[in-house]
PDB file of C-alpha atoms and ligand atoms in Angstrom:
ATOM      1  CA  MET A 230      16.305  -7.194  13.908  1.00  0.00           C
ATOM      2  CA  THR A 231      18.239  -6.990  10.659  1.00  0.00           C
ATOM      3  CA  THR A 232      20.700  -4.215  11.521  1.00  0.00           C
ATOM      4  CA  GLU A 233      21.745  -3.048   8.065  1.00  0.00           C
ATOM      5  CA  ARG A 234      19.901   0.179   7.364  1.00  0.00           C
ATOM      6  CA  LEU A 235      18.008   0.455   4.091  1.00  0.00           C
ATOM      7  CA  ARG A 236      18.837   3.507   2.007  1.00  0.00           C
ATOM      8  CA  HIS A 237      15.639   3.386  -0.044  1.00  0.00           C
ATOM      9  CA  LEU A 238      12.313   1.595   0.220  1.00  0.00           C
ATOM     10  CA  LEU A 239      11.362   0.696  -3.337  1.00  0.00           C
ATOM     11  CA  THR A 240       9.708  -2.715  -2.922  1.00  0.00           C
ATOM     12  CA  LEU A 241       9.032  -5.332  -0.242  1.00  0.00           C
ATOM     13  CA  ASP A 242      10.221  -8.068  -2.591  1.00  0.00           C
ATOM     14  CA  GLY A 243      13.347  -9.667  -1.177  1.00  0.00           C
ATOM     15  CA  LEU A 244      13.477  -7.752   2.104  1.00  0.00           C
ATOM     16  CA  GLY A 245      12.962 -10.943   4.100  1.00  0.00           C
ATOM     17  CA  GLY A 246      10.576 -11.873   6.889  1.00  0.00           C
ATOM     18  CA  ASP A 247      12.915 -10.715   9.687  1.00  0.00           C
ATOM     19  CA  ARG A 248      13.203  -7.215   8.330  1.00  0.00           C
ATOM     20  CA  LEU A 249       9.467  -7.001   7.655  1.00  0.00           C
ATOM     21  CA  ASP A 250       8.784  -8.148  11.225  1.00  0.00           C
ATOM     22  CA  ALA A 251      11.262  -5.584  12.548  1.00  0.00           C
ATOM     23  CA  LEU A 252       9.598  -2.747  10.638  1.00  0.00           C
ATOM     24  CA  LEU A 253       6.179  -3.916  11.872  1.00  0.00           C
ATOM     25  CA  ASP A 254       7.512  -4.097  15.461  1.00  0.00           C
ATOM     26  CA  THR A 255       8.718  -0.504  15.138  1.00  0.00           C
ATOM     27  CA  ALA A 256       5.352   0.573  13.718  1.00  0.00           C
ATOM     28  CA  GLU A 257       3.596  -1.121  16.627  1.00  0.00           C
ATOM     29  CA  ALA A 258       5.851   0.660  19.117  1.00  0.00           C
ATOM     30  CA  LEU A 259       5.216   4.026  17.425  1.00  0.00           C
ATOM     31  CA  HIS A 260       1.470   3.473  17.112  1.00  0.00           C
ATOM     32  CA  PRO A 261       0.503   5.145  20.430  1.00  0.00           C
ATOM     33  CA  ASN A 262       2.142   8.362  19.169  1.00  0.00           C
ATOM     34  CA  ALA A 263       1.070   8.052  15.539  1.00  0.00           C
ATOM     35  CA  LEU A 264      -2.228   9.888  15.688  1.00  0.00           C
ATOM     36  CA  GLY A 265      -1.111  12.992  17.559  1.00  0.00           C
ATOM     37  CA  GLY A 266       1.086  14.462  20.225  1.00  0.00           C
ATOM     38  CA  THR A 267       4.576  15.893  20.303  1.00  0.00           C
ATOM     39  CA  ALA A 268       6.498  13.130  22.122  1.00  0.00           C
ATOM     40  CA  LEU A 269       8.500  12.059  19.057  1.00  0.00           C
ATOM     41  CA  ARG A 270       9.234  15.445  17.489  1.00  0.00           C
ATOM     42  CA  HIS A 271      12.943  15.018  18.255  1.00  0.00           C
ATOM     43  CA  VAL A 272      13.387  11.833  16.170  1.00  0.00           C
ATOM     44  CA  LEU A 273      13.778  13.511  12.763  1.00  0.00           C
ATOM     45  CA  ALA A 274      14.323  17.103  13.885  1.00  0.00           C
ATOM     46  CA  GLY A 275      16.506  18.858  11.319  1.00  0.00           C
ATOM     47  CA  ARG A 276      15.676  16.393   8.521  1.00  0.00           C
ATOM     48  CA  THR A 277      13.570  17.343   5.503  1.00  0.00           C
ATOM     49  CA  VAL A 278      11.135  15.104   3.625  1.00  0.00           C
ATOM     50  CA  CYS A 279       9.584  16.008   0.266  1.00  0.00           C
ATOM     51  CA  ASN A 280       6.299  14.560  -0.978  1.00  0.00           C
ATOM     52  CA  LEU A 281       6.682  14.328  -4.760  1.00  0.00           C
ATOM     53  CA  PHE A 282       3.421  12.944  -6.138  1.00  0.00           C
ATOM     54  CA  PHE A 283       3.034  12.713  -9.911  1.00  0.00           C
ATOM     55  CA  GLU A 284      -0.289  10.888  -9.331  1.00  0.00           C
ATOM     56  CA  ASN A 285      -3.159  11.783  -7.020  1.00  0.00           C
ATOM     57  CA  SER A 286      -3.420  10.434  -3.497  1.00  0.00           C
ATOM     58  CA  THR A 287      -5.395  11.018  -0.318  1.00  0.00           C
ATOM     59  CA  ARG A 288      -4.202   8.380   2.149  1.00  0.00           C
ATOM     60  CA  THR A 289      -0.546   7.889   1.228  1.00  0.00           C
ATOM     61  CA  ARG A 290       0.356  11.530   0.743  1.00  0.00           C
ATOM     62  CA  SER A 291      -1.454  12.770   3.856  1.00  0.00           C
ATOM     63  CA  SER A 292      -0.139  10.019   6.096  1.00  0.00           C
ATOM     64  CA  PHE A 293       3.459  10.460   4.936  1.00  0.00           C
ATOM     65  CA  GLN A 294       3.135  14.171   5.686  1.00  0.00           C
ATOM     66  CA  LEU A 295       1.718  13.525   9.163  1.00  0.00           C
ATOM     67  CA  ALA A 296       4.235  10.767   9.856  1.00  0.00           C
ATOM     68  CA  ALA A 297       7.182  13.010   9.005  1.00  0.00           C
ATOM     69  CA  GLN A 298       5.773  15.944  10.991  1.00  0.00           C
ATOM     70  CA  ARG A 299       5.034  13.809  14.048  1.00  0.00           C
ATOM     71  CA  LEU A 300       8.682  12.735  14.003  1.00  0.00           C
ATOM     72  CA  GLY A 301       9.740  16.386  13.829  1.00  0.00           C
ATOM     73  CA  ALA A 302      10.910  16.561  10.200  1.00  0.00           C
ATOM     74  CA  ASP A 303      10.304  19.543   7.942  1.00  0.00           C
ATOM     75  CA  VAL A 304       7.955  18.570   5.101  1.00  0.00           C
ATOM     76  CA  LEU A 305       7.761  20.025   1.613  1.00  0.00           C
ATOM     77  CA  ASN A 306       4.532  19.041  -0.150  1.00  0.00           C
ATOM     78  CA  PHE A 307       5.652  19.721  -3.696  1.00  0.00           C
ATOM     79  CA  ASP A 308       2.762  20.791  -5.924  1.00  0.00           C
ATOM     80  CA  ILE A 309       3.417  19.242  -9.331  1.00  0.00           C
ATOM     81  CA  SER A 310       0.474  21.069 -10.933  1.00  0.00           C
ATOM     82  CA  ALA A 311       1.974  24.498 -10.093  1.00  0.00           C
ATOM     83  CA  SER A 312       5.575  23.510 -10.837  1.00  0.00           C
ATOM     84  CA  SER A 313       7.982  23.671 -13.751  1.00  0.00           C
ATOM     85  CA  VAL A 314       7.115  20.038 -14.502  1.00  0.00           C
ATOM     86  CA  LYS A 315       4.271  21.684 -16.412  1.00  0.00           C
ATOM     87  CA  LYS A 316       6.911  23.482 -18.553  1.00  0.00           C
ATOM     88  CA  GLY A 317       8.494  20.168 -19.396  1.00  0.00           C
ATOM     89  CA  GLU A 318      11.104  19.777 -16.639  1.00  0.00           C
ATOM     90  CA  SER A 319      11.852  16.101 -16.167  1.00  0.00           C
ATOM     91  CA  ALA A 320      11.170  14.185 -12.973  1.00  0.00           C
ATOM     92  CA  LEU A 321      14.912  13.684 -12.410  1.00  0.00           C
ATOM     93  CA  ASP A 322      15.751  17.370 -12.937  1.00  0.00           C
ATOM     94  CA  THR A 323      12.924  18.228 -10.550  1.00  0.00           C
ATOM     95  CA  LEU A 324      14.318  15.852  -7.933  1.00  0.00           C
ATOM     96  CA  ARG A 325      17.873  17.152  -8.326  1.00  0.00           C
ATOM     97  CA  THR A 326      16.645  20.755  -8.076  1.00  0.00           C
ATOM     98  CA  LEU A 327      14.834  20.055  -4.829  1.00  0.00           C
ATOM     99  CA  GLU A 328      17.740  17.944  -3.591  1.00  0.00           C
ATOM    100  CA  ALA A 329      19.962  21.023  -3.932  1.00  0.00           C
ATOM    101  CA  MET A 330      17.704  22.759  -1.390  1.00  0.00           C
ATOM    102  CA  GLY A 331      18.548  20.212   1.298  1.00  0.00           C
ATOM    103  CA  ILE A 332      15.971  17.433   0.999  1.00  0.00           C
ATOM    104  CA  ASP A 333      16.959  14.213   2.800  1.00  0.00           C
ATOM    105  CA  ALA A 334      14.173  11.965   1.523  1.00  0.00           C
ATOM    106  CA  PHE A 335      11.670  11.968  -1.310  1.00  0.00           C
ATOM    107  CA  VAL A 336       8.351  10.164  -1.107  1.00  0.00           C
ATOM    108  CA  VAL A 337       7.475   9.558  -4.753  1.00  0.00           C
ATOM    109  CA  ARG A 338       4.355   8.332  -6.518  1.00  0.00           C
ATOM    110  CA  HIS A 339       4.483   7.928 -10.271  1.00  0.00           C
ATOM    111  CA  ALA A 340       2.346   6.323 -12.966  1.00  0.00           C
ATOM    112  CA  GLU A 341       5.271   4.489 -14.598  1.00  0.00           C
ATOM    113  CA  ASN A 342       6.552   1.095 -13.445  1.00  0.00           C
ATOM    114  CA  GLY A 343      10.096   1.481 -12.121  1.00  0.00           C
ATOM    115  CA  ALA A 344      10.019   5.294 -12.083  1.00  0.00           C
ATOM    116  CA  VAL A 345      10.952   5.568  -8.405  1.00  0.00           C
ATOM    117  CA  ALA A 346      13.882   3.179  -8.774  1.00  0.00           C
ATOM    118  CA  ALA A 347      15.098   5.214 -11.757  1.00  0.00           C
ATOM    119  CA  LEU A 348      14.978   8.403  -9.681  1.00  0.00           C
ATOM    120  CA  ALA A 349      16.808   6.641  -6.848  1.00  0.00           C
ATOM    121  CA  ALA A 350      19.569   5.682  -9.266  1.00  0.00           C
ATOM    122  CA  GLY A 351      19.989   9.353 -10.230  1.00  0.00           C
ATOM    123  CA  ALA A 352      19.857  10.800  -6.715  1.00  0.00           C
ATOM    124  CA  LYS A 353      22.792  11.786  -4.484  1.00  0.00           C
ATOM    125  CA  PRO A 354      24.232   8.950  -2.372  1.00  0.00           C
ATOM    126  CA  THR A 355      22.874  10.573   0.794  1.00  0.00           C
ATOM    127  CA  THR A 356      19.297  10.915  -0.462  1.00  0.00           C
ATOM    128  CA  SER A 357      16.606   8.330   0.329  1.00  0.00           C
ATOM    129  CA  LEU A 358      13.688   7.480  -1.943  1.00  0.00           C
ATOM    130  CA  LEU A 359      10.447   5.970  -0.668  1.00  0.00           C
ATOM    131  CA  ASN A 360       8.126   4.418  -3.201  1.00  0.00           C
ATOM    132  CA  ALA A 361       4.574   5.654  -2.620  1.00  0.00           C
ATOM    133  CA  GLY A 362       3.309   3.599  -5.571  1.00  0.00           C
ATOM    134  CA  ASP A 363       4.771   3.214  -9.071  1.00  0.00           C
ATOM    135  CA  GLY A 364       2.561   2.044 -11.931  1.00  0.00           C
ATOM    136  CA  ARG A 365       1.344  -1.421 -11.149  1.00  0.00           C
ATOM    137  CA  SER A 366       4.722  -2.500  -9.691  1.00  0.00           C
ATOM    138  CA  ALA A 367       4.776  -1.864  -5.962  1.00  0.00           C
ATOM    139  CA  HIS A 368       3.280   0.063  -3.049  1.00  0.00           C
ATOM    140  CA  PRO A 369       5.521  -1.107  -0.228  1.00  0.00           C
ATOM    141  CA  THR A 370       4.173   0.999   2.640  1.00  0.00           C
ATOM    142  CA  GLN A 371       0.618  -0.121   1.759  1.00  0.00           C
ATOM    143  CA  GLY A 372       1.867  -3.711   1.964  1.00  0.00           C
ATOM    144  CA  LEU A 373       3.371  -3.018   5.392  1.00  0.00           C
ATOM    145  CA  LEU A 374       0.283  -1.297   6.773  1.00  0.00           C
ATOM    146  CA  ASP A 375      -1.855  -4.158   5.522  1.00  0.00           C
ATOM    147  CA  MET A 376       0.399  -6.662   7.322  1.00  0.00           C
ATOM    148  CA  LEU A 377       0.284  -4.585  10.512  1.00  0.00           C
ATOM    149  CA  THR A 378      -3.527  -4.586  10.335  1.00  0.00           C
ATOM    150  CA  ILE A 379      -3.614  -8.370   9.922  1.00  0.00           C
ATOM    151  CA  ARG A 380      -1.098  -8.840  12.742  1.00  0.00           C
ATOM    152  CA  GLN A 381      -3.174  -6.692  15.127  1.00  0.00           C
ATOM    153  CA  ARG A 382      -6.255  -8.880  14.569  1.00  0.00           C
ATOM    154  CA  LYS A 383      -4.751 -12.307  13.896  1.00  0.00           C
ATOM    155  CA  GLY A 384      -1.378 -12.349  15.654  1.00  0.00           C
ATOM    156  CA  ARG A 385       2.227 -12.515  14.442  1.00  0.00           C
ATOM    157  CA  ASP A 386       2.062 -16.026  13.025  1.00  0.00           C
ATOM    158  CA  PHE A 387       0.801 -15.847   9.441  1.00  0.00           C
ATOM    159  CA  SER A 388       1.443 -19.521   8.690  1.00  0.00           C
ATOM    160  CA  GLY A 389      -2.063 -20.734   9.544  1.00  0.00           C
ATOM    161  CA  LEU A 390      -3.985 -17.882   7.947  1.00  0.00           C
ATOM    162  CA  SER A 391      -6.088 -18.058   4.793  1.00  0.00           C
ATOM    163  CA  VAL A 392      -5.829 -14.726   3.017  1.00  0.00           C
ATOM    164  CA  LEU A 393      -7.989 -13.972  -0.014  1.00  0.00           C
ATOM    165  CA  VAL A 394      -7.183 -11.127  -2.444  1.00  0.00           C
ATOM    166  CA  VAL A 395     -10.125 -10.204  -4.699  1.00  0.00           C
ATOM    167  CA  GLY A 396     -10.642  -8.091  -7.770  1.00  0.00           C
ATOM    168  CA  ASP A 397      -8.516  -6.138 -10.194  1.00  0.00           C
ATOM    169  CA  VAL A 398      -5.246  -7.871  -9.367  1.00  0.00           C
ATOM    170  CA  LEU A 399      -3.860  -7.223 -12.843  1.00  0.00           C
ATOM    171  CA  HIS A 400      -3.526  -3.459 -12.324  1.00  0.00           C
ATOM    172  CA  SER A 401      -2.877  -3.486  -8.572  1.00  0.00           C
ATOM    173  CA  ARG A 402       0.472  -2.472  -7.090  1.00  0.00           C
ATOM    174  CA  VAL A 403      -1.155  -3.002  -3.699  1.00  0.00           C
ATOM    175  CA  ALA A 404      -1.785  -6.669  -4.509  1.00  0.00           C
ATOM    176  CA  ARG A 405       1.806  -7.146  -5.649  1.00  0.00           C
ATOM    177  CA  SER A 406       3.224  -5.685  -2.432  1.00  0.00           C
ATOM    178  CA  ASP A 407       0.734  -7.633  -0.295  1.00  0.00           C
ATOM    179  CA  LEU A 408       1.680 -10.894  -2.019  1.00  0.00           C
ATOM    180  CA  HIS A 409       5.391 -10.130  -1.532  1.00  0.00           C
ATOM    181  CA  ALA A 410       4.810  -9.513   2.179  1.00  0.00           C
ATOM    182  CA  LEU A 411       2.461 -12.440   2.804  1.00  0.00           C
ATOM    183  CA  ARG A 412       4.884 -14.937   1.272  1.00  0.00           C
ATOM    184  CA  GLN A 413       7.846 -13.627   3.274  1.00  0.00           C
ATOM    185  CA  LEU A 414       5.832 -13.641   6.509  1.00  0.00           C
ATOM    186  CA  GLY A 415       5.081 -17.323   5.971  1.00  0.00           C
ATOM    187  CA  CYS A 416       1.436 -17.278   4.884  1.00  0.00           C
ATOM    188  CA  ARG A 417       0.775 -20.641   3.239  1.00  0.00           C
ATOM    189  CA  ASP A 418      -2.803 -20.214   2.008  1.00  0.00           C
ATOM    190  CA  ILE A 419      -2.901 -17.179  -0.263  1.00  0.00           C
ATOM    191  CA  ARG A 420      -5.875 -17.097  -2.617  1.00  0.00           C
ATOM    192  CA  VAL A 421      -6.278 -14.743  -5.561  1.00  0.00           C
ATOM    193  CA  CYS A 422      -9.711 -14.308  -7.140  1.00  0.00           C
ATOM    194  CA  GLY A 423     -11.032 -12.194 -10.000  1.00  0.00           C
ATOM    195  CA  PRO A 424     -12.315 -12.349 -13.562  1.00  0.00           C
ATOM    196  CA  ALA A 425      -9.818 -13.905 -15.974  1.00  0.00           C
ATOM    197  CA  SER A 426      -9.373 -10.523 -17.677  1.00  0.00           C
ATOM    198  CA  LEU A 427      -8.129  -8.978 -14.404  1.00  0.00           C
ATOM    199  CA  LEU A 428      -5.800 -11.736 -13.218  1.00  0.00           C
ATOM    200  CA  PRO A 429      -2.043 -11.289 -13.725  1.00  0.00           C
ATOM    201  CA  GLY A 430       0.428 -13.895 -14.950  1.00  0.00           C
ATOM    202  CA  SER A 431       1.679 -16.779 -12.862  1.00  0.00           C
ATOM    203  CA  ASN A 432       4.927 -14.895 -12.141  1.00  0.00           C
ATOM    204  CA  ILE A 433       2.858 -12.590  -9.890  1.00  0.00           C
ATOM    205  CA  THR A 434       0.673 -15.273  -8.301  1.00  0.00           C
ATOM    206  CA  ALA A 435       3.330 -17.977  -7.833  1.00  0.00           C
ATOM    207  CA  GLY A 436       2.423 -20.174  -4.879  1.00  0.00           C
ATOM    208  CA  CYS A 437      -1.135 -18.797  -4.671  1.00  0.00           C
ATOM    209  CA  THR A 438      -4.411 -20.565  -5.357  1.00  0.00           C
ATOM    210  CA  VAL A 439      -5.967 -18.686  -8.260  1.00  0.00           C
ATOM    211  CA  GLY A 440      -9.657 -18.861  -9.176  1.00  0.00           C
ATOM    212  CA  GLN A 441     -12.607 -16.997 -10.608  1.00  0.00           C
ATOM    213  CA  ASN A 442     -15.483 -18.144  -8.376  1.00  0.00           C
ATOM    214  CA  LEU A 443     -15.634 -15.809  -5.390  1.00  0.00           C
ATOM    215  CA  ASP A 444     -18.311 -17.825  -3.555  1.00  0.00           C
ATOM    216  CA  ALA A 445     -15.964 -20.819  -3.526  1.00  0.00           C
ATOM    217  CA  MET A 446     -12.753 -18.884  -2.885  1.00  0.00           C
ATOM    218  CA  VAL A 447     -14.066 -16.963   0.139  1.00  0.00           C
ATOM    219  CA  GLU A 448     -15.008 -20.181   1.960  1.00  0.00           C
ATOM    220  CA  GLY A 449     -13.214 -20.279   5.337  1.00  0.00           C
ATOM    221  CA  ALA A 450     -11.011 -17.225   4.733  1.00  0.00           C
ATOM    222  CA  ASP A 451      -9.528 -15.367   7.727  1.00  0.00           C
ATOM    223  CA  VAL A 452      -8.778 -12.216   5.766  1.00  0.00           C
ATOM    224  CA  VAL A 453     -10.616 -10.859   2.720  1.00  0.00           C
ATOM    225  CA  MET A 454      -8.715  -8.116   0.921  1.00  0.00           C
ATOM    226  CA  MET A 455     -10.836  -6.328  -1.657  1.00  0.00           C
ATOM    227  CA  LEU A 456      -9.129  -4.306  -4.380  1.00  0.00           C
ATOM    228  CA  ARG A 457     -10.306  -1.191  -6.160  1.00  0.00           C
ATOM    229  CA  LEU A 458     -11.644  -1.846  -9.629  1.00  0.00           C
ATOM    230  CA  GLN A 459      -9.505   0.580 -11.585  1.00  0.00           C
ATOM    231  CA  ARG A 460     -12.414   2.095 -13.490  1.00  0.00           C
ATOM    232  CA  GLU A 461     -10.107   4.177 -15.650  1.00  0.00           C
ATOM    233  CA  ARG A 462      -9.406   0.835 -17.398  1.00  0.00           C
ATOM    234  CA  MET A 463     -13.057   0.231 -18.221  1.00  0.00           C
ATOM    235  CA  GLU A 464     -12.632   1.530 -21.763  1.00  0.00           C
ATOM    236  CA  GLU A 465     -10.443  -1.483 -22.380  1.00  0.00           C
ATOM    237  CA  GLY A 466     -13.571  -3.639 -21.957  1.00  0.00           C
ATOM    238  CA  LEU A 467     -11.962  -5.765 -19.265  1.00  0.00           C
ATOM    239  CA  VAL A 468     -15.270  -6.179 -17.421  1.00  0.00           C
ATOM    240  CA  PRO A 469     -18.675  -6.272 -19.125  1.00  0.00           C
ATOM    241  CA  SER A 470     -20.441  -3.830 -16.750  1.00  0.00           C
ATOM    242  CA  LEU A 471     -20.167  -2.527 -13.194  1.00  0.00           C
ATOM    243  CA  ASP A 472     -23.461  -4.247 -12.281  1.00  0.00           C
ATOM    244  CA  GLN A 473     -22.240  -7.613 -13.490  1.00  0.00           C
ATOM    245  CA  TYR A 474     -18.904  -7.103 -11.756  1.00  0.00           C
ATOM    246  CA  PHE A 475     -20.702  -6.456  -8.465  1.00  0.00           C
ATOM    247  CA  ARG A 476     -22.894  -9.529  -8.946  1.00  0.00           C
ATOM    248  CA  GLU A 477     -19.870 -11.764  -9.497  1.00  0.00           C
ATOM    249  CA  TYR A 478     -17.102 -10.115  -7.464  1.00  0.00           C
ATOM    250  CA  GLY A 479     -18.758  -7.664  -5.071  1.00  0.00           C
ATOM    251  CA  LEU A 480     -18.339  -8.476  -1.389  1.00  0.00           C
ATOM    252  CA  THR A 481     -21.842  -8.612   0.085  1.00  0.00           C
ATOM    253  CA  PRO A 482     -22.893  -9.692   3.585  1.00  0.00           C
ATOM    254  CA  ALA A 483     -24.098 -13.033   2.144  1.00  0.00           C
ATOM    255  CA  ARG A 484     -20.715 -13.725   0.548  1.00  0.00           C
ATOM    256  CA  LEU A 485     -18.809 -12.634   3.615  1.00  0.00           C
ATOM    257  CA  ALA A 486     -20.859 -15.098   5.682  1.00  0.00           C
ATOM    258  CA  ARG A 487     -18.983 -17.897   3.843  1.00  0.00           C
ATOM    259  CA  ALA A 488     -15.673 -16.743   5.346  1.00  0.00           C
ATOM    260  CA  LYS A 489     -14.734 -17.532   8.958  1.00  0.00           C
ATOM    261  CA  PRO A 490     -17.071 -15.808  11.448  1.00  0.00           C
ATOM    262  CA  ASP A 491     -14.188 -13.640  12.707  1.00  0.00           C
ATOM    263  CA  ALA A 492     -12.824 -12.867   9.235  1.00  0.00           C
ATOM    264  CA  ILE A 493     -11.665  -9.310   8.674  1.00  0.00           C
ATOM    265  CA  VAL A 494     -12.414  -7.244   5.565  1.00  0.00           C
ATOM    266  CA  MET A 495      -9.736  -4.976   4.132  1.00  0.00           C
ATOM    267  CA  HIS A 496      -9.627  -2.456   1.284  1.00  0.00           C
ATOM    268  CA  PRO A 497      -6.716  -0.127   0.493  1.00  0.00           C
ATOM    269  CA  GLY A 498      -9.048   2.657  -0.683  1.00  0.00           C
ATOM    270  CA  PRO A 499     -10.341   4.547  -2.429  1.00  0.00           C
ATOM    271  CA  MET A 500     -13.405   2.281  -2.507  1.00  0.00           C
ATOM    272  CA  ASN A 501     -15.939   1.972  -5.296  1.00  0.00           C
ATOM    273  CA  ARG A 502     -18.951   1.305  -3.104  1.00  0.00           C
ATOM    274  CA  GLY A 503     -21.503  -0.900  -4.834  1.00  0.00           C
ATOM    275  CA  VAL A 504     -18.888  -2.067  -7.345  1.00  0.00           C
ATOM    276  CA  GLU A 505     -16.365  -4.163  -5.397  1.00  0.00           C
ATOM    277  CA  ILE A 506     -17.858  -3.852  -1.918  1.00  0.00           C
ATOM    278  CA  ALA A 507     -21.336  -3.336  -0.468  1.00  0.00           C
ATOM    279  CA  ASP A 508     -21.906  -0.484   1.983  1.00  0.00           C
ATOM    280  CA  ALA A 509     -23.048  -2.945   4.648  1.00  0.00           C
ATOM    281  CA  VAL A 510     -19.662  -4.711   4.466  1.00  0.00           C
ATOM    282  CA  ALA A 511     -17.496  -1.599   4.099  1.00  0.00           C
ATOM    283  CA  ASP A 512     -19.131  -0.052   7.173  1.00  0.00           C
ATOM    284  CA  GLY A 513     -19.859  -3.315   8.987  1.00  0.00           C
ATOM    285  CA  PRO A 514     -18.368  -4.872  12.111  1.00  0.00           C
ATOM    286  CA  GLN A 515     -15.804  -6.988  10.239  1.00  0.00           C
ATOM    287  CA  SER A 516     -14.371  -4.055   8.297  1.00  0.00           C
ATOM    288  CA  VAL A 517     -10.893  -2.883   9.367  1.00  0.00           C
ATOM    289  CA  ILE A 518     -10.603  -0.362   6.542  1.00  0.00           C
ATOM    290  CA  LEU A 519     -10.203   2.665   8.790  1.00  0.00           C
ATOM    291  CA  ASP A 520      -7.722   0.741  10.960  1.00  0.00           C
ATOM    292  CA  GLN A 521      -5.665   0.361   7.786  1.00  0.00           C
ATOM    293  CA  VAL A 522      -5.729   4.133   7.326  1.00  0.00           C
ATOM    294  CA  ALA A 523      -4.617   4.764  10.921  1.00  0.00           C
ATOM    295  CA  ASN A 524      -1.910   2.119  10.648  1.00  0.00           C
ATOM    296  CA  GLY A 525      -0.611   3.923   7.575  1.00  0.00           C
ATOM    297  CA  VAL A 526       0.676   6.742   9.758  1.00  0.00           C
ATOM    298  CA  ALA A 527       2.478   4.389  12.168  1.00  0.00           C
ATOM    299  CA  VAL A 528       4.004   2.341   9.353  1.00  0.00           C
ATOM    300  CA  ARG A 529       5.232   5.444   7.517  1.00  0.00           C
ATOM    301  CA  MET A 530       6.726   6.768  10.756  1.00  0.00           C
ATOM    302  CA  ALA A 531       8.540   3.444  11.187  1.00  0.00           C
ATOM    303  CA  VAL A 532       9.907   3.518   7.661  1.00  0.00           C
ATOM    304  CA  LEU A 533      11.031   7.162   7.869  1.00  0.00           C
ATOM    305  CA  LYS A 534      12.693   6.484  11.229  1.00  0.00           C
ATOM    306  CA  HIS A 535      14.465   3.458   9.798  1.00  0.00           C
ATOM    307  CA  LEU A 536      15.735   5.296   6.719  1.00  0.00           C
ATOM    308  CA  LEU A 537      16.519   8.689   8.259  1.00  0.00           C
ATOM    309  CA  GLY A 538      16.762   8.230  12.006  1.00  0.00           C
ATOM    310  CA  GLY A 539      20.105   8.604  13.748  1.00  0.00           C
TER     311      GLY A 539
HETATM  312  N1   CP B 982      -4.271   3.192  -0.741  1.00  0.00           N
HETATM  313  C1   CP B 982      -3.805   4.292  -1.389  1.00  0.00           C
HETATM  314  O1   CP B 982      -2.693   4.291  -1.932  1.00  0.00           O
HETATM  315  O2   CP B 982      -4.652   5.359  -1.366  1.00  0.00           O
HETATM  316  P1   CP B 982      -4.313   6.785  -1.976  1.00  0.00           P
HETATM  317  O3   CP B 982      -4.279   6.644  -3.479  1.00  0.00           O
HETATM  318  O4   CP B 982      -5.428   7.679  -1.498  1.00  0.00           O
HETATM  319  O5   CP B 982      -2.974   7.211  -1.457  1.00  0.00           O
END
């Protein structure tokens, strides 16, 4: 394991395969205690974690809270909507105010690219920041939980896997973190598929096979990662209609049959059923979507332990 402790977790980019493997090993070891029990309540006893979410969340916020509590930390779920942010207090002044109350780590989600890194730069040297998703830049713990889910089903060696990422890649911080992780873990066949209007620049997809025909791109895939169509962007006219999107990019049982017979289907959630994924696939035998959710707790425990543990 890479021994140097991270102070913050802002992105997976540049962490290196060894460190990613080490974090995934820790998550695997913690997994039996991730979904309940009191066995690990000593690990972060006396430490305090604050959830500071400037954007909505179900999975990330809840699983960070449970992860911190199951390691014995105190958790402050800061309610932005009832706070002085609504009177105009800045994000940094909010963080510094809470920091003065003895917070050791902030889990931050924000709509702006780079917002979490900017807060980290303004925090005390002893405070840790964990990026819970900033703009379209990064969602590092989602990337880690996705890798853990793949590893559980396909083994530690990513080099022979064909991994397909489908949909609204342009707006997806999940896709960016998944691509960062897949490259560093040695995956050699990474495919990115979506309508031209929702594909990012080649700086994001470097080394990937990029295409627009899902029927062709899904052929022989081991892993199919569907992305949420960010419908709040629909006003921009980036896709003609939801029906047409589903016809061209929805994952149906017939399309999935083109992948390997033991292919797994992933989705970070929240899902738009009938838009990017059919019910029969989302709830079908190849779906690991709820495994991803469960793995989110173990991964967030591993990251908190790494950053804050003694
Ligand atoms: N995958 C994900 O980030 O979901 P939430 O927005 O519910 O946290």
